[in-house]
Amino acid sequence: GPRWIRKPFDANRAPARDRSHFTDLNRWLLKVLLLRGSPEHLWAGPRRAFHSAAELATWAEVTPPKARRSVASLEAAGFLRRGAQGLRLTRIEALMDAWLGDELRYAREERGFQPVFSRQESLVLMRKEARSELVLAGFSACEALGLAVAAPPALHLHLRKFADLDPARADLLPCSLLDADIVVSQPRFPESIFRAAVPSEGLRVVDPFQAALDVRPAPQRGLEQAEYLRGRILEWADAR
């Protein structure tokens, strides 16, 4: 059976010393290394091999010192090795467990809304009125990517800053998260989210691992959905 069934996510396998790997730009660099073997429609970032931290910096558009520090840290932790095929992640299951465990440490900055008319009409207005980029997130992203195990309970989006959208101009009525038909999040790690987002039917959507991070805390089927995504990502990584 699939590997993800045999080795489920365990937040306890997320040692504190690994947390420095999960700063915003480190998350982006990890996605570049982790997801480059994903299907074309699920990853819009670089797909090549990287034979040095300098190459990684160039293609991932970060500074060379940043890439060198990240590569050295991952190598020291046993999550990365250098070889004839370039930089390759190792112990990927443990790395993803540590990453998912790190995500559970943070309180979410989220706001709930009810659309005056419909989700779709409000989404069109949100895209028009927002002063920064919107991306589909969570279960909504899983559905858009064709990777859902359950229907999204609400439309979920990431917005760089809450101040970049006036809810009234998008026909949105504020409400509790429990009653929300639309949930907007202001992410703690925006670069890793917006740099890695993929186009889908005219809207950008978070990458598959970000979707796992988004849904993991959800009490209803969040763990199941995160496990499914984690398993698929392992399959793509193994196929390289």
Short mmCIF file of C-alpha atoms in Angstrom, two decimals:
data_model
loop_
_atom_site.label_atom_id
_atom_site.label_comp_id
_atom_site.label_asym_id
_atom_site.label_seq_id
_atom_site.Cartn_x
_atom_site.Cartn_y
_atom_site.Cartn_z
CA GLY A 1 0.00 0.00 0.00
CA PRO A 2 0.99 3.66 -0.18
CA ARG A 3 3.81 4.62 2.17
CA TRP A 4 1.75 7.36 3.78
CA ILE A 5 -0.62 4.76 5.25
CA ARG A 6 2.20 2.86 6.96
CA LYS A 7 3.96 5.93 8.38
CA PRO A 8 1.37 8.53 9.37
CA PHE A 9 2.24 12.07 10.35
CA ASP A 10 3.54 12.40 13.89
CA ALA A 11 4.00 15.94 15.25
CA ASN A 12 6.26 14.48 17.96
CA ARG A 13 8.87 13.75 15.28
CA ALA A 14 9.49 17.49 14.93
CA PRO A 15 12.50 18.30 17.11
CA ALA A 16 12.95 21.91 18.17
CA ARG A 17 16.37 22.17 16.54
CA ASP A 18 14.77 21.72 13.10
CA ARG A 19 12.59 24.80 13.41
CA SER A 20 15.16 27.17 11.91
CA HIS A 21 14.66 25.33 8.61
CA PHE A 22 11.15 26.73 8.38
CA THR A 23 11.62 30.48 8.13
CA ASP A 24 9.80 32.08 5.20
CA LEU A 25 12.53 31.93 2.55
CA ASN A 26 13.79 28.59 3.84
CA ARG A 27 10.30 27.19 3.25
CA TRP A 28 10.44 28.51 -0.31
CA LEU A 29 13.85 26.90 -0.93
CA LEU A 30 12.59 23.62 0.55
CA LYS A 31 9.62 23.69 -1.81
CA VAL A 32 11.96 24.24 -4.76
CA LEU A 33 13.89 21.11 -3.76
CA LEU A 34 10.87 19.06 -2.68
CA LEU A 35 8.34 19.74 -5.43
CA ARG A 36 10.44 19.95 -8.60
CA GLY A 37 9.35 16.42 -9.55
CA SER A 38 5.64 17.17 -9.14
CA PRO A 39 3.25 17.05 -12.11
CA GLU A 40 3.43 20.13 -14.35
CA HIS A 41 0.09 21.59 -13.26
CA LEU A 42 1.00 21.37 -9.56
CA TRP A 43 4.35 23.16 -9.52
CA ALA A 44 5.31 26.36 -11.36
CA GLY A 45 8.79 26.76 -9.87
CA PRO A 46 12.17 25.56 -11.18
CA ARG A 47 12.42 21.89 -12.16
CA ARG A 48 16.13 21.49 -12.80
CA ALA A 49 18.90 19.92 -10.73
CA PHE A 50 20.99 22.27 -8.60
CA HIS A 51 24.67 21.42 -8.28
CA SER A 52 25.50 24.16 -5.81
CA ALA A 53 23.93 26.62 -3.41
CA ALA A 54 24.82 29.36 -5.92
CA GLU A 55 22.73 27.66 -8.63
CA LEU A 56 19.86 27.24 -6.20
CA ALA A 57 20.08 30.93 -5.31
CA THR A 58 19.95 31.97 -8.96
CA TRP A 59 16.97 29.85 -9.92
CA ALA A 60 15.04 30.40 -6.69
CA GLU A 61 15.76 34.15 -6.77
CA VAL A 62 17.25 34.48 -3.30
CA THR A 63 20.64 35.88 -2.29
CA PRO A 64 23.64 33.50 -2.48
CA PRO A 65 24.37 33.85 1.27
CA LYS A 66 20.77 32.87 2.05
CA ALA A 67 20.99 29.78 -0.14
CA ARG A 68 24.38 28.80 1.33
CA ARG A 69 23.09 29.06 4.89
CA SER A 70 19.97 27.06 4.08
CA VAL A 71 21.88 24.31 2.27
CA ALA A 72 24.47 24.06 5.06
CA SER A 73 21.75 23.87 7.73
CA LEU A 74 19.81 21.16 5.91
CA GLU A 75 23.00 19.20 5.23
CA ALA A 76 24.02 19.37 8.90
CA ALA A 77 20.59 18.09 9.94
CA GLY A 78 20.81 15.16 7.51
CA PHE A 79 17.99 16.45 5.30
CA LEU A 80 20.15 17.14 2.23
CA ARG A 81 23.12 15.62 0.49
CA ARG A 82 25.30 16.58 -2.46
CA GLY A 83 25.96 14.04 -5.19
CA ALA A 84 26.47 13.55 -8.91
CA GLN A 85 22.83 14.51 -9.47
CA GLY A 86 23.18 17.69 -7.45
CA LEU A 87 21.52 18.73 -4.22
CA ARG A 88 18.93 16.17 -3.10
CA LEU A 89 16.67 16.09 -0.07
CA THR A 90 16.95 13.01 2.15
CA ARG A 91 14.79 11.73 4.99
CA ILE A 92 11.89 13.43 3.26
CA GLU A 93 9.23 11.88 5.51
CA ALA A 94 10.99 13.17 8.64
CA LEU A 95 11.47 16.56 7.02
CA MET A 96 7.77 16.87 6.18
CA ASP A 97 6.81 15.72 9.67
CA ALA A 98 9.05 18.39 11.19
CA TRP A 99 7.57 21.01 8.86
CA LEU A 100 3.97 20.04 9.59
CA GLY A 101 4.78 20.00 13.30
CA ASP A 102 6.28 23.48 13.05
CA GLU A 103 3.07 24.73 11.40
CA LEU A 104 1.01 23.63 14.41
CA ARG A 105 2.96 26.02 16.64
CA TYR A 106 1.39 29.14 15.17
CA ALA A 107 -2.02 30.69 15.68
CA ARG A 108 -3.74 31.43 12.38
CA GLU A 109 -4.62 34.98 11.41
CA GLU A 110 -7.98 34.39 9.77
CA ARG A 111 -11.20 36.33 9.20
CA GLY A 112 -14.58 34.92 8.32
CA PHE A 113 -17.16 36.37 5.94
CA GLN A 114 -20.56 35.68 4.45
CA PRO A 115 -21.08 36.80 0.85
CA VAL A 116 -23.99 39.16 0.25
CA PHE A 117 -24.91 37.22 -2.90
CA SER A 118 -22.74 34.17 -3.68
CA ARG A 119 -19.23 32.85 -3.13
CA GLN A 120 -18.43 33.16 -6.81
CA GLU A 121 -19.62 36.75 -7.12
CA SER A 122 -17.67 37.77 -4.03
CA LEU A 123 -14.57 35.98 -5.34
CA VAL A 124 -14.76 37.95 -8.60
CA LEU A 125 -15.07 41.20 -6.62
CA MET A 126 -12.26 40.22 -4.23
CA ARG A 127 -9.90 39.63 -7.13
CA LYS A 128 -10.86 43.00 -8.59
CA GLU A 129 -10.68 44.99 -5.34
CA ALA A 130 -7.71 43.40 -3.54
CA ARG A 131 -4.56 45.52 -3.64
CA SER A 132 -2.33 42.46 -3.33
CA GLU A 133 -2.46 38.92 -4.60
CA LEU A 134 -5.09 36.40 -3.57
CA VAL A 135 -4.47 32.66 -3.78
CA LEU A 136 -6.78 29.74 -3.12
CA ALA A 137 -5.76 27.89 0.04
CA GLY A 138 -6.58 24.89 2.21
CA PHE A 139 -9.34 22.52 1.16
CA SER A 140 -10.31 24.92 -1.64
CA ALA A 141 -6.82 24.54 -3.10
CA CYS A 142 -7.00 20.74 -2.78
CA GLU A 143 -10.21 20.77 -4.79
CA ALA A 144 -8.76 23.09 -7.46
CA LEU A 145 -5.64 20.91 -7.76
CA GLY A 146 -7.66 17.70 -8.08
CA LEU A 147 -6.25 16.36 -4.81
CA ALA A 148 -9.23 16.66 -2.46
CA VAL A 149 -10.46 13.89 -0.17
CA ALA A 150 -13.41 16.02 0.99
CA ALA A 151 -15.41 18.99 -0.24
CA PRO A 152 -14.15 22.33 1.14
CA PRO A 153 -16.28 23.52 4.07
CA ALA A 154 -15.71 27.15 3.03
CA LEU A 155 -13.88 29.07 0.34
CA HIS A 156 -10.40 29.68 1.75
CA LEU A 157 -7.94 32.26 0.44
CA HIS A 158 -4.61 33.76 1.44
CA LEU A 159 -4.15 37.54 1.14
CA ARG A 160 -0.81 39.22 1.89
CA LYS A 161 -2.39 41.78 4.24
CA PHE A 162 -5.94 42.18 5.52
CA ALA A 163 -5.59 45.92 4.89
CA ASP A 164 -5.31 45.21 1.15
CA LEU A 165 -9.02 44.39 0.86
CA ASP A 166 -12.10 46.36 1.91
CA PRO A 167 -14.72 43.65 2.60
CA ALA A 168 -17.63 45.98 1.80
CA ARG A 169 -16.32 46.57 -1.73
CA ALA A 170 -16.34 42.80 -2.30
CA ASP A 171 -19.89 42.39 -0.91
CA LEU A 172 -18.60 40.54 2.15
CA LEU A 173 -20.20 40.62 5.58
CA PRO A 174 -17.87 39.87 8.54
CA CYS A 175 -18.90 36.89 10.68
CA SER A 176 -17.39 34.28 12.99
CA LEU A 177 -15.11 31.63 11.52
CA LEU A 178 -17.65 28.98 12.51
CA ASP A 179 -20.33 30.66 10.39
CA ALA A 180 -18.05 31.70 7.53
CA ASP A 181 -18.68 30.77 3.93
CA ILE A 182 -15.44 32.53 2.96
CA VAL A 183 -12.26 32.52 5.09
CA VAL A 184 -9.39 34.90 4.38
CA SER A 185 -5.98 34.27 5.95
CA GLN A 186 -3.05 36.65 6.34
CA PRO A 187 -0.14 34.19 6.18
CA ARG A 188 2.82 34.28 8.51
CA PHE A 189 5.12 33.09 5.69
CA PRO A 190 3.94 34.97 2.59
CA GLU A 191 6.99 34.58 0.33
CA SER A 192 6.92 30.79 0.50
CA ILE A 193 3.20 30.85 -0.33
CA PHE A 194 2.96 33.43 -3.09
CA ARG A 195 6.20 32.48 -4.86
CA ALA A 196 5.11 28.84 -5.05
CA ALA A 197 1.46 29.39 -6.08
CA VAL A 198 0.35 27.73 -9.33
CA PRO A 199 -2.17 28.99 -11.91
CA SER A 200 -5.51 27.20 -12.11
CA GLU A 201 -8.49 28.37 -14.15
CA GLY A 202 -7.65 32.04 -13.95
CA LEU A 203 -6.76 32.04 -10.25
CA ARG A 204 -3.57 31.12 -8.46
CA VAL A 205 -3.58 28.24 -5.98
CA VAL A 206 -1.14 27.21 -3.25
CA ASP A 207 1.24 24.35 -4.02
CA PRO A 208 0.38 20.82 -2.79
CA PHE A 209 2.57 20.91 0.32
CA GLN A 210 1.28 24.33 1.32
CA ALA A 211 -2.22 22.90 1.00
CA ALA A 212 -1.18 20.18 3.48
CA LEU A 213 0.16 22.83 5.86
CA ASP A 214 -3.08 24.81 5.48
CA VAL A 215 -5.45 21.94 6.24
CA ARG A 216 -3.44 20.07 8.90
CA PRO A 217 -4.97 21.95 11.91
CA ALA A 218 -8.56 21.52 10.68
CA PRO A 219 -10.53 19.29 13.09
CA GLN A 220 -12.70 17.87 10.32
CA ARG A 221 -10.59 15.67 8.00
CA GLY A 222 -7.56 17.98 8.16
CA LEU A 223 -5.16 15.19 9.16
CA GLU A 224 -6.61 12.84 6.53
CA GLN A 225 -6.20 15.42 3.77
CA ALA A 226 -2.68 16.35 4.90
CA GLU A 227 -1.68 12.67 4.97
CA TYR A 228 -3.00 12.14 1.45
CA LEU A 229 -1.04 15.11 0.11
CA ARG A 230 2.08 14.02 1.98
CA GLY A 231 1.81 10.57 0.41
CA ARG A 232 1.46 11.93 -3.11
CA ILE A 233 4.46 14.25 -2.65
CA LEU A 234 6.54 11.25 -1.49
CA GLU A 235 5.53 9.35 -4.64
CA TRP A 236 6.63 12.24 -6.87
CA ALA A 237 9.90 12.61 -4.98
CA ASP A 238 10.61 8.86 -5.26
CA ALA A 239 9.92 8.93 -9.00
CA ARG A 240 12.76 11.37 -9.68
#
